[in-house]
Coordinates of N, CA and C in Angstrom, one line a residue:
M1 N 41.2 67.4 -31.0 CA 39.6 66.9 -30.9 C 38.9 68.1 -30.2
K2 N 37.7 68.3 -31.2 CA 36.4 69.1 -30.6 C 35.2 68.7 -30.3
I3 N 34.3 69.2 -29.4 CA 33.3 68.4 -28.9 C 32.2 69.9 -28.9
L4 N 31.2 70.0 -29.4 CA 30.2 70.7 -29.2 C 29.5 70.5 -27.9
F5 N 29.5 71.8 -27.1 CA 28.7 71.4 -25.9 C 28.1 72.5 -25.7
P6 N 26.6 72.9 -25.9 CA 25.9 74.2 -25.7 C 26.1 74.1 -24.4
E7 N 25.6 73.8 -23.2 CA 25.8 74.3 -22.2 C 26.9 74.5 -21.4
I8 N 28.1 74.6 -22.2 CA 29.3 74.8 -21.2 C 29.7 75.8 -20.9
T9 N 28.6 77.0 -21.3 CA 29.0 78.4 -20.8 C 28.4 78.7 -20.0
H10 N 27.3 78.0 -19.2 CA 26.3 78.5 -18.1 C 25.7 77.1 -17.3
N11 N 26.3 76.2 -17.2 CA 26.1 75.1 -16.7 C 27.3 74.8 -15.5
Q12 N 27.3 75.0 -14.4 CA 28.5 75.0 -13.6 C 29.0 73.2 -13.5
F13 N 28.2 72.4 -13.7 CA 28.5 70.9 -13.7 C 29.4 70.8 -14.7
A14 N 28.8 71.3 -16.0 CA 29.8 71.2 -17.6 C 30.5 71.8 -17.3
K15 N 31.1 73.1 -16.8 CA 32.1 73.8 -16.9 C 33.2 73.1 -15.8
E16 N 32.5 72.0 -14.6 CA 33.7 71.6 -14.0 C 33.9 70.3 -14.6
A17 N 33.3 69.5 -15.0 CA 33.5 68.3 -15.8 C 34.8 68.8 -17.0
V18 N 34.6 69.5 -17.5 CA 35.6 69.9 -18.8 C 37.1 70.1 -18.5
K19 N 37.1 70.7 -17.2 CA 38.4 70.7 -16.7 C 39.1 69.6 -16.6
A20 N 38.6 68.4 -16.6 CA 39.6 66.8 -16.7 C 39.7 66.6 -18.2
F21 N 39.6 67.6 -19.1 CA 40.3 67.4 -20.5 C 40.6 68.5 -21.0
P22 N 41.7 69.0 -20.6 CA 42.5 70.4 -21.2 C 42.7 70.3 -22.4
N23 N 42.9 69.1 -23.3 CA 43.3 68.8 -24.4 C 42.0 68.9 -25.4
I24 N 41.1 68.7 -24.9 CA 40.1 68.6 -25.7 C 39.2 70.4 -26.1
D25 N 38.7 70.2 -27.2 CA 38.2 71.8 -27.6 C 36.7 71.9 -27.1
F26 N 36.2 72.4 -26.1 CA 34.4 72.2 -26.0 C 34.5 73.5 -26.6
I27 N 33.3 73.5 -27.5 CA 32.5 74.7 -28.1 C 31.4 74.9 -28.0
P28 N 30.9 76.0 -27.3 CA 29.5 76.6 -26.8 C 28.6 76.6 -28.2
S29 N 27.1 76.9 -27.7 CA 26.5 77.5 -28.9 C 25.4 77.8 -28.2
N30 N 24.5 78.8 -28.6 CA 23.4 79.3 -28.3 C 22.4 78.6 -28.3
T31 N 22.2 77.8 -28.9 CA 21.0 76.8 -29.2 C 21.6 75.6 -29.5
L32 N 20.6 74.4 -29.2 CA 20.7 73.2 -29.8 C 20.7 73.1 -31.3
E33 N 19.9 73.6 -32.1 CA 19.9 74.0 -33.6 C 21.0 74.8 -34.2
D34 N 21.5 75.2 -33.4 CA 22.8 75.9 -34.1 C 24.2 75.2 -33.8
A35 N 24.1 74.2 -32.5 CA 24.9 73.7 -32.3 C 25.0 72.4 -33.4
A36 N 23.8 71.7 -33.5 CA 23.4 70.6 -34.9 C 23.9 71.1 -35.8
K37 N 23.7 72.1 -36.5 CA 24.1 72.6 -37.8 C 25.7 73.0 -37.8
L38 N 26.6 73.1 -36.5 CA 27.6 73.4 -36.9 C 28.3 71.8 -36.9
L39 N 28.0 71.0 -36.5 CA 27.9 69.9 -36.3 C 27.9 69.3 -37.5
Q40 N 26.9 69.4 -38.4 CA 26.6 69.2 -39.8 C 27.7 69.5 -40.6
A41 N 28.0 70.5 -40.4 CA 29.4 71.6 -41.5 C 30.3 71.2 -40.7
G42 N 30.7 69.8 -39.9 CA 32.1 69.6 -39.5 C 32.9 70.6 -39.0
A43 N 32.0 71.5 -37.9 CA 32.8 72.0 -37.1 C 33.2 71.4 -35.9
A44 N 33.2 70.5 -35.7 CA 33.3 69.6 -34.4 C 33.7 67.9 -34.5
D45 N 33.9 67.0 -34.3 CA 33.9 65.3 -34.0 C 32.7 65.2 -33.6
S46 N 32.2 65.7 -32.4 CA 31.2 65.2 -31.7 C 30.2 66.2 -31.0
M47 N 28.9 65.7 -30.5 CA 28.1 66.8 -29.8 C 27.4 66.1 -28.5
I48 N 27.8 66.8 -27.1 CA 27.2 66.5 -26.0 C 26.1 67.2 -25.5
S49 N 25.0 67.1 -24.9 CA 23.9 68.1 -24.5 C 23.0 67.5 -23.8
G50 N 22.0 67.9 -23.0 CA 20.9 67.5 -22.3 C 20.7 67.9 -21.0
L51 N 22.2 68.6 -20.2 CA 21.8 69.1 -18.7 C 20.7 70.2 -18.8
D52 N 20.5 70.9 -20.1 CA 19.5 71.9 -19.6 C 18.3 72.1 -20.8
Y53 N 18.3 71.0 -21.3 CA 16.9 69.9 -22.4 C 16.7 69.3 -22.3
S54 N 15.6 69.2 -22.6 CA 14.6 67.6 -22.6 C 15.4 66.8 -23.6
S55 N 15.5 65.3 -23.4 CA 15.6 64.2 -24.5 C 15.0 65.0 -25.5
R56 N 13.7 65.3 -25.7 CA 13.1 65.2 -26.8 C 13.8 66.2 -27.9
D57 N 14.1 67.3 -26.8 CA 14.6 68.7 -28.1 C 16.1 68.4 -28.5
V58 N 16.8 67.1 -27.5 CA 18.0 67.0 -27.7 C 18.2 66.3 -29.4
L59 N 17.1 64.8 -29.5 CA 16.9 64.1 -30.3 C 16.5 65.0 -31.7
L60 N 15.5 65.8 -31.3 CA 15.2 66.3 -32.3 C 16.4 67.4 -33.0
A61 N 17.0 67.8 -32.6 CA 18.1 68.4 -33.2 C 19.1 67.6 -34.0
Y62 N 19.5 66.3 -33.3 CA 20.2 65.6 -33.8 C 19.5 64.8 -35.0
K63 N 18.4 64.6 -35.1 CA 17.5 63.7 -36.4 C 17.7 64.6 -37.4
S64 N 17.4 66.0 -37.1 CA 17.2 67.2 -38.3 C 18.5 67.2 -38.8
F65 N 19.7 66.9 -38.0 CA 20.5 67.9 -39.0 C 22.0 66.6 -39.5
I66 N 21.5 65.4 -38.6 CA 22.8 64.1 -38.6 C 22.4 63.1 -39.1
P67 N 23.1 62.8 -40.6 CA 22.2 61.5 -40.9 C 22.9 60.2 -39.8
L68 N 22.1 59.3 -40.1 CA 21.8 58.0 -39.7 C 23.3 57.1 -40.0
R69 N 23.6 56.2 -39.7 CA 24.9 54.8 -40.1 C 23.6 53.7 -40.1
S70 N 23.0 53.6 -39.0 CA 22.2 52.5 -38.5 C 20.8 52.4 -39.4
K71 N 19.8 51.6 -39.2 CA 18.5 51.8 -40.0 C 17.7 52.6 -38.9
F72 N 18.0 52.5 -37.6 CA 17.5 53.1 -36.4 C 18.1 53.7 -35.7
F73 N 18.0 54.5 -34.7 CA 18.7 55.0 -33.4 C 18.3 55.0 -32.1
S74 N 19.2 54.8 -31.0 CA 18.6 54.5 -30.2 C 19.7 54.8 -28.8
S75 N 19.4 54.5 -27.9 CA 20.3 55.1 -26.4 C 20.7 53.9 -25.8
C76 N 22.1 54.1 -25.3 CA 22.6 53.2 -23.9 C 23.1 53.7 -23.1
F77 N 23.1 53.2 -21.8 CA 24.1 53.9 -20.9 C 25.2 53.2 -20.3
I78 N 26.2 53.4 -20.2 CA 27.4 52.8 -19.6 C 27.7 53.1 -18.3
C79 N 27.5 52.1 -17.5 CA 27.4 52.2 -16.0 C 28.6 51.3 -15.4
K80 N 29.0 52.3 -14.7 CA 30.3 51.9 -13.7 C 29.9 52.4 -12.5
K81 N 30.5 51.6 -11.7 CA 31.2 51.7 -10.3 C 32.0 50.5 -9.6
D82 N 33.2 51.4 -9.4 CA 34.4 50.6 -8.9 C 35.0 50.0 -10.3
Q83 N 35.1 48.8 -10.2 CA 35.8 47.9 -11.5 C 34.7 47.0 -12.5
Q84 N 33.6 47.5 -12.2 CA 32.7 46.6 -13.0 C 31.7 48.3 -13.8
V85 N 31.9 47.7 -14.9 CA 31.3 48.1 -16.3 C 30.6 47.6 -16.7
F86 N 29.4 48.1 -17.1 CA 28.5 47.3 -18.1 C 27.7 48.3 -19.0
A87 N 27.0 47.9 -19.8 CA 26.0 48.3 -21.1 C 24.6 48.4 -20.4
L88 N 23.8 49.2 -20.6 CA 22.4 48.8 -20.7 C 21.6 49.8 -21.5
A89 N 20.5 49.3 -22.2 CA 19.8 49.8 -23.2 C 18.7 49.5 -23.3
D90 N 17.3 49.5 -24.1 CA 17.5 50.9 -24.6 C 16.9 52.0 -23.2
G91 N 17.3 52.8 -22.7 CA 16.5 53.5 -21.7 C 16.2 55.0 -22.1
G92 N 16.2 55.4 -23.3 CA 16.1 56.5 -23.7 C 15.3 56.9 -25.1
V93 N 15.3 56.2 -25.8 CA 14.3 56.5 -27.0 C 13.5 55.8 -27.6
N94 N 13.4 54.4 -27.4 CA 12.6 53.2 -28.2 C 11.6 53.0 -27.3
K95 N 10.0 53.4 -27.5 CA 9.1 52.8 -26.0 C 9.1 51.4 -26.5
I96 N 8.7 51.2 -27.3 CA 8.2 49.3 -27.3 C 8.8 49.0 -28.9
P97 N 10.2 48.4 -28.6 CA 10.8 48.4 -30.0 C 10.1 47.3 -30.9
T98 N 10.3 47.2 -32.4 CA 9.7 46.2 -32.5 C 11.1 45.1 -33.0
A99 N 11.0 43.9 -33.6 CA 12.1 42.8 -33.7 C 13.3 43.4 -34.2
E100 N 13.0 44.3 -35.4 CA 14.2 44.6 -35.8 C 14.6 46.0 -35.2
Q101 N 13.9 46.4 -34.7 CA 14.8 47.8 -33.9 C 15.5 46.9 -32.4
L102 N 15.1 46.0 -31.9 CA 15.5 45.4 -31.0 C 16.7 44.8 -31.6
Y103 N 16.8 44.4 -32.5 CA 17.7 43.6 -33.1 C 19.2 44.9 -33.4
T104 N 18.6 46.0 -33.5 CA 19.2 47.3 -33.9 C 20.2 47.9 -32.6
I105 N 19.2 47.7 -31.7 CA 19.8 48.4 -30.4 C 20.5 47.3 -29.5
V106 N 20.5 46.0 -30.2 CA 21.6 45.1 -29.6 C 23.0 45.2 -30.0
E107 N 22.8 45.1 -31.4 CA 24.0 45.4 -32.2 C 24.9 46.7 -31.9
D108 N 24.2 47.8 -31.8 CA 25.0 49.1 -31.7 C 25.2 49.1 -30.3
T109 N 24.5 48.8 -29.3 CA 24.9 48.9 -27.9 C 26.2 47.8 -27.7
A110 N 26.5 46.6 -28.4 CA 27.7 45.8 -28.6 C 28.6 46.8 -28.5
R111 N 28.4 47.1 -29.6 CA 29.8 47.9 -30.8 C 30.0 49.4 -29.9
T112 N 29.6 49.9 -29.1 CA 29.7 50.9 -28.2 C 30.4 50.2 -26.9
F113 N 29.8 49.2 -26.1 CA 30.4 48.9 -25.2 C 31.8 48.3 -25.5
Q114 N 32.0 47.6 -26.9 CA 33.4 47.4 -27.2 C 34.4 48.5 -27.4
A115 N 33.8 49.6 -27.9 CA 34.8 50.6 -28.1 C 35.3 51.3 -27.0
Y116 N 34.4 51.1 -26.0 CA 34.5 51.5 -24.8 C 35.7 50.6 -23.6
T117 N 35.2 49.3 -23.9 CA 36.3 48.5 -23.0 C 37.3 47.4 -23.5
G118 N 36.6 47.6 -24.8 CA 37.8 46.6 -25.4 C 37.5 45.0 -25.3
K119 N 36.3 44.7 -24.7 CA 35.8 43.2 -24.1 C 34.9 43.0 -24.9
R120 N 34.6 41.5 -24.6 CA 33.6 40.9 -25.7 C 32.2 40.7 -25.1
P121 N 31.5 41.1 -25.7 CA 30.2 41.4 -25.4 C 29.4 40.5 -24.9
K122 N 28.5 40.1 -23.8 CA 28.5 39.1 -23.3 C 26.6 39.6 -22.9
I123 N 25.9 39.3 -23.9 CA 24.1 40.2 -24.0 C 23.3 39.3 -23.1
A124 N 22.5 39.8 -22.1 CA 21.3 39.4 -21.8 C 20.3 40.1 -22.0
M125 N 19.2 39.1 -22.7 CA 17.9 39.8 -23.1 C 16.9 39.8 -22.0
L126 N 16.5 41.0 -21.3 CA 16.2 40.9 -19.9 C 14.4 40.8 -20.2
S127 N 14.1 40.0 -18.8 CA 12.5 40.1 -19.3 C 12.1 39.7 -17.6
Y128 N 10.6 39.4 -17.6 CA 9.7 38.9 -16.6 C 10.3 37.4 -16.3
S129 N 10.5 36.7 -17.9 CA 10.6 35.3 -17.8 C 12.2 34.8 -17.8
T130 N 12.3 33.8 -17.5 CA 13.1 33.2 -17.8 C 13.2 31.8 -18.5
H131 N 13.6 31.5 -19.9 CA 13.6 30.6 -20.7 C 12.6 30.1 -20.8
G132 N 11.5 30.7 -20.8 CA 10.0 30.3 -20.9 C 9.1 30.1 -19.7
S133 N 9.8 30.4 -18.6 CA 9.2 30.2 -17.6 C 8.1 31.1 -17.4
G134 N 8.0 32.0 -18.1 CA 6.8 33.1 -17.9 C 5.7 32.8 -19.1
G135 N 6.0 31.6 -20.0 CA 4.7 31.2 -20.9 C 5.0 32.0 -22.0
K136 N 4.0 31.8 -23.2 CA 4.1 32.1 -24.4 C 3.9 33.8 -24.4
N137 N 4.5 34.2 -25.3 CA 4.1 36.0 -25.2 C 4.7 36.5 -26.4
P138 N 4.3 37.2 -27.3 CA 4.6 37.9 -28.7 C 6.0 38.6 -27.9
D139 N 6.3 39.5 -26.7 CA 7.1 39.9 -26.7 C 8.3 39.3 -26.2
L140 N 8.2 38.1 -26.1 CA 9.2 37.1 -25.9 C 9.3 36.2 -27.5
D141 N 8.7 36.0 -28.3 CA 9.0 36.1 -29.7 C 10.1 37.3 -30.4
K142 N 9.9 38.2 -30.2 CA 10.7 39.4 -30.2 C 12.5 38.8 -29.9
I143 N 12.5 38.7 -28.7 CA 13.3 38.7 -28.1 C 14.2 37.1 -28.6
H144 N 13.5 36.2 -28.6 CA 14.3 35.1 -29.5 C 14.6 35.0 -30.5
S145 N 13.8 35.7 -31.8 CA 14.4 36.1 -33.0 C 15.4 37.0 -32.9
T146 N 15.7 37.9 -32.1 CA 16.7 38.7 -31.9 C 18.2 38.1 -31.3
V147 N 17.9 36.7 -30.3 CA 18.8 36.1 -30.3 C 19.6 35.3 -31.3
A148 N 18.4 34.8 -32.1 CA 19.2 34.1 -32.9 C 19.9 34.6 -34.1
N149 N 19.0 36.1 -34.5 CA 19.8 36.6 -35.5 C 21.3 37.5 -35.3
I150 N 21.6 37.6 -34.1 CA 22.6 37.9 -33.6 C 23.9 37.1 -33.4
K151 N 23.3 35.7 -33.2 CA 24.1 34.2 -33.0 C 24.3 34.0 -34.3
Q152 N 23.5 34.6 -35.4 CA 24.2 34.0 -36.8 C 25.1 35.1 -37.4
N153 N 24.9 36.4 -37.0 CA 25.6 37.6 -37.6 C 26.8 37.8 -36.7
H154 N 26.8 37.4 -35.6 CA 27.6 38.1 -34.5 C 28.3 36.6 -33.8
P155 N 29.0 35.7 -34.3 CA 28.9 34.4 -33.7 C 30.3 34.5 -32.6
D156 N 31.0 35.7 -32.2 CA 32.1 35.6 -31.6 C 31.5 36.5 -30.3
W157 N 30.1 37.4 -30.6 CA 29.6 37.4 -29.1 C 28.9 36.6 -28.4
L158 N 28.6 36.6 -27.1 CA 27.9 35.5 -26.5 C 26.3 36.4 -26.3
I159 N 25.2 35.6 -26.4 CA 24.1 36.2 -26.1 C 22.9 35.1 -25.5
D160 N 22.4 35.6 -24.5 CA 21.2 34.5 -24.3 C 20.0 35.5 -23.6
G161 N 18.5 34.4 -24.0 CA 17.7 35.1 -23.1 C 16.1 34.3 -24.1
E162 N 15.1 34.6 -23.2 CA 15.0 35.8 -22.4 C 15.7 35.3 -20.8
M163 N 15.9 36.2 -20.0 CA 16.3 35.7 -18.9 C 15.9 37.2 -17.7
Q164 N 15.8 36.7 -16.7 CA 15.5 37.5 -15.5 C 17.2 38.3 -15.0
L165 N 16.8 39.1 -14.3 CA 17.9 40.2 -13.8 C 19.0 39.3 -13.3
D166 N 18.5 38.6 -12.4 CA 19.1 38.1 -11.2 C 20.2 37.0 -11.9
A167 N 19.4 36.1 -13.0 CA 20.1 35.2 -13.9 C 21.5 35.9 -15.0
A168 N 21.1 36.9 -15.4 CA 21.9 37.4 -16.0 C 22.8 37.7 -15.0
V169 N 23.4 38.4 -14.3 CA 24.1 38.9 -13.9 C 24.8 38.3 -12.4
N170 N 24.0 37.3 -12.0 CA 24.4 36.5 -10.5 C 24.9 35.2 -10.8
P171 N 26.4 34.4 -10.9 CA 26.5 33.5 -11.3 C 25.7 32.1 -10.3
R172 N 25.5 32.6 -8.6 CA 24.8 31.8 -8.3 C 23.7 31.2 -8.7
V173 N 22.8 32.5 -9.2 CA 21.0 32.2 -9.4 C 21.1 31.4 -10.9
A174 N 22.6 32.3 -11.8 CA 22.2 31.7 -13.1 C 22.7 30.0 -13.1
N175 N 23.4 29.5 -12.1 CA 23.5 28.3 -12.1 C 22.5 27.6 -11.7
K176 N 21.2 28.0 -10.9 CA 20.3 27.7 -10.6 C 18.8 27.2 -12.0
K177 N 19.0 28.9 -12.3 CA 17.9 29.1 -13.8 C 18.2 28.7 -14.7
T178 N 19.7 29.1 -15.3 CA 20.2 28.7 -16.9 C 21.3 28.2 -16.8
P179 N 21.2 27.0 -16.0 CA 22.5 26.1 -16.2 C 23.6 25.8 -17.4
D180 N 22.4 26.2 -18.4 CA 23.3 25.7 -20.1 C 23.5 27.2 -20.7
S181 N 23.5 28.6 -19.9 CA 23.7 29.6 -20.7 C 25.3 29.5 -20.9
P182 N 25.4 30.4 -21.9 CA 26.8 30.7 -22.1 C 27.1 32.0 -21.2
L183 N 26.4 32.6 -20.9 CA 26.6 34.0 -19.9 C 26.9 33.4 -18.2
K184 N 26.9 32.6 -18.2 CA 27.0 32.3 -16.7 C 27.0 33.1 -15.5
G185 N 26.0 33.7 -15.5 CA 25.3 34.8 -14.9 C 26.5 36.0 -14.4
Q186 N 27.4 36.2 -15.9 CA 28.1 37.6 -15.8 C 28.2 38.5 -17.2
A187 N 26.6 38.5 -17.4 CA 26.3 39.3 -18.7 C 27.2 40.9 -18.3
N188 N 27.6 41.3 -19.5 CA 28.0 43.0 -19.4 C 27.2 43.6 -20.0
I189 N 26.2 43.5 -20.8 CA 25.3 44.1 -21.8 C 23.9 43.7 -21.3
L190 N 22.9 44.6 -20.7 CA 21.5 44.3 -20.6 C 20.7 44.7 -21.4
I191 N 19.9 44.3 -22.1 CA 19.0 44.7 -22.8 C 17.5 44.5 -22.3
T192 N 16.7 45.8 -22.5 CA 15.8 45.9 -21.8 C 14.4 45.9 -22.9
P193 N 13.4 45.1 -22.6 CA 12.0 45.0 -23.3 C 11.7 46.1 -23.8
D194 N 11.7 47.3 -23.0 CA 10.7 48.6 -23.5 C 11.7 49.9 -22.7
L195 N 11.2 50.8 -23.5 CA 11.7 52.0 -22.4 C 11.2 52.4 -21.1
N196 N 9.8 51.9 -20.7 CA 9.9 51.8 -19.5 C 10.4 51.0 -18.4
S197 N 11.1 50.0 -18.7 CA 11.8 48.9 -17.7 C 13.3 49.5 -18.0
G198 N 13.7 50.3 -19.2 CA 15.1 50.7 -19.0 C 15.1 51.6 -18.7
N199 N 14.2 53.0 -18.4 CA 14.2 53.8 -18.1 C 14.4 53.7 -16.8
I200 N 13.6 53.1 -16.2 CA 13.4 52.7 -14.4 C 14.6 52.1 -14.2
L201 N 15.2 51.1 -14.4 CA 16.4 50.3 -14.0 C 17.5 51.2 -14.5
Y202 N 18.0 52.2 -15.3 CA 18.9 52.9 -15.3 C 18.6 54.2 -14.2
K203 N 17.6 54.6 -14.1 CA 17.5 55.5 -12.7 C 17.8 54.8 -11.4
S204 N 17.2 53.4 -11.4 CA 17.5 52.9 -10.1 C 18.9 52.8 -9.8
L205 N 19.6 52.3 -10.9 CA 20.9 52.2 -10.7 C 21.7 53.5 -10.3
E206 N 21.0 54.8 -10.5 CA 22.0 55.8 -10.4 C 21.2 56.2 -9.4
Q207 N 20.2 56.3 -8.8 CA 19.5 56.5 -7.5 C 20.2 56.0 -6.3
F208 N 19.8 54.4 -6.4 CA 19.8 53.8 -5.3 C 21.2 52.6 -5.4
G209 N 21.9 52.3 -6.2 CA 23.0 51.7 -6.9 C 24.5 52.1 -6.4
G210 N 24.2 53.8 -6.8 CA 25.4 54.1 -6.7 C 26.6 54.0 -7.8
F211 N 26.0 53.8 -8.9 CA 26.5 54.1 -10.0 C 26.9 55.2 -11.0
T212 N 27.9 55.6 -11.9 CA 28.0 56.5 -12.5 C 27.5 56.1 -13.4
L213 N 26.9 57.0 -14.3 CA 26.2 56.5 -15.8 C 26.6 57.2 -16.8
A214 N 27.1 57.0 -18.1 CA 27.4 57.8 -19.1 C 26.1 57.5 -20.2
G215 N 25.8 59.0 -20.3 CA 25.0 59.0 -21.5 C 23.8 59.8 -20.8
P216 N 22.7 59.3 -21.5 CA 22.3 58.5 -22.7 C 23.5 58.4 -23.7
I217 N 24.3 57.5 -23.9 CA 24.8 57.7 -25.5 C 23.7 57.6 -26.6
I218 N 24.0 58.2 -27.6 CA 23.1 57.9 -28.8 C 23.3 57.2 -29.9
Q219 N 23.1 56.2 -30.1 CA 23.8 55.1 -31.4 C 22.9 55.3 -32.4
G220 N 23.5 55.0 -33.4 CA 22.8 54.7 -34.8 C 23.2 56.0 -36.0
F221 N 23.7 57.1 -35.4 CA 24.1 58.0 -36.2 C 25.6 58.1 -36.5
R222 N 25.9 58.6 -37.9 CA 27.7 58.6 -38.4 C 28.3 59.3 -37.4
I223 N 27.8 59.9 -36.3 CA 28.8 60.8 -35.5 C 28.3 60.4 -33.8
P224 N 29.5 60.1 -33.3 CA 29.1 59.7 -31.9 C 28.5 61.1 -31.1
L225 N 27.6 60.7 -30.4 CA 26.4 61.8 -29.8 C 25.9 61.4 -28.3
A226 N 25.8 62.3 -27.5 CA 25.5 62.1 -26.4 C 23.9 63.2 -26.1
D227 N 23.2 62.4 -25.2 CA 22.4 63.2 -24.6 C 22.2 63.2 -23.0
L228 N 22.7 63.9 -22.3 CA 22.8 63.7 -21.1 C 21.7 63.7 -20.2
S229 N 21.4 63.2 -19.1 CA 20.4 63.2 -18.1 C 20.1 64.9 -17.5
R230 N 19.1 65.6 -17.3 CA 19.2 66.5 -16.7 C 19.7 66.5 -15.1
G231 N 19.7 65.6 -14.5 CA 20.2 64.9 -13.3 C 21.6 64.1 -13.1
S232 N 22.0 64.8 -14.4 CA 23.7 63.8 -14.4 C 24.6 64.8 -13.1
T233 N 25.4 64.2 -13.1 CA 26.6 64.4 -12.2 C 28.0 65.1 -13.0
V234 N 28.4 65.8 -12.2 CA 29.7 65.7 -13.0 C 30.6 64.5 -13.2
D235 N 31.0 63.8 -12.2 CA 31.3 62.3 -12.6 C 30.6 61.8 -14.0
D236 N 29.1 61.9 -14.1 CA 28.4 61.2 -14.9 C 28.9 62.0 -16.8
I237 N 29.2 63.4 -16.4 CA 29.5 64.0 -17.6 C 30.9 63.8 -18.0
I238 N 31.9 63.2 -17.1 CA 33.2 63.0 -17.4 C 33.3 61.7 -17.8
L239 N 32.8 60.6 -17.4 CA 32.2 59.5 -18.0 C 31.6 59.4 -19.4
T240 N 31.0 60.0 -19.7 CA 30.1 60.3 -20.9 C 31.3 60.9 -21.8
I241 N 32.1 61.9 -21.7 CA 33.2 62.4 -22.6 C 34.3 61.1 -22.8
N242 N 34.5 60.5 -21.8 CA 35.4 59.8 -22.0 C 35.0 58.6 -23.1
V243 N 33.7 58.1 -23.0 CA 32.8 57.2 -23.7 C 33.2 57.8 -25.5
I244 N 32.5 58.9 -25.7 CA 32.6 59.7 -26.8 C 34.1 59.5 -27.3
L245 N 35.2 60.0 -26.5 CA 36.4 60.2 -27.0 C 36.9 58.6 -27.4
K246 N 36.4 57.3 -26.8 CA 37.0 56.2 -27.1 C 36.2 56.0 -28.3
Q247 N 34.7 56.3 -28.6 CA 34.0 55.9 -30.3 C 34.8 56.6 -30.8
L248 N 35.3 58.3 -31.1 CA 35.9 58.6 -31.7 C 37.5 58.2 -32.1
S249 N 38.1 57.7 -31.2 CA 39.5 57.0 -31.5 C 39.5 55.8 -32.2
K250 N 38.0 55.4 -31.9 CA 38.2 53.9 -32.5 C 37.7 54.1 -34.5
E251 N 37.0 55.3 -34.3 CA 36.6 55.1 -35.9 C 38.0 55.9 -36.4
H252 N 38.9 56.4 -35.7 CA 39.7 57.1 -36.4 C 41.1 56.4 -36.8

């Protein structure tokens, strides 16, 4: 297995992280563009970058050279603390997703989560409102249409929303606020309504919650990709590599 990792020769965190994968061939590159060109040419199975580059630069390199698999691309984080694992999206790409983009974010995030954990997706569409408590709003209409379409196209997945975070992950609160929800306060995939809320939530988990975060994992391309945060730790990088390897093994 070969993974392009442009920062591997000069970033100390990258050097430490790859020691956990002695059987993987990590390939350096002088620039993001050169790395993306090598990936396009088939020189590696995947690419991870972002430790020393902005997300804008990393995503531009991916967009310029790697074809899409989905109609849109997005990002998700795999969040892990002890035995708790869940996915969070989209905290890195889509500012204010349309209904069509939101559907793709849910679909691709569920597949990323399944590839890593092998578990059934239990998807919570997060909001300030729970089952209509916040009144009518076009933003809620997007969520409702996404829920309906996912239920139709993926009947084996569990999905509900709109709902507040506590109703999504806390069974006691869920029993009060959403007693008829199929999630029962045990969501393992959290979908935020926009980039603001997604980015703030993931950084809160990272800075205050003690979570290790993989990614963002970049979804929607024909090749598994990652855009690391410039604040990523060694543990974050190791988890990211593990998620990418799970995606690659599932594809092969």
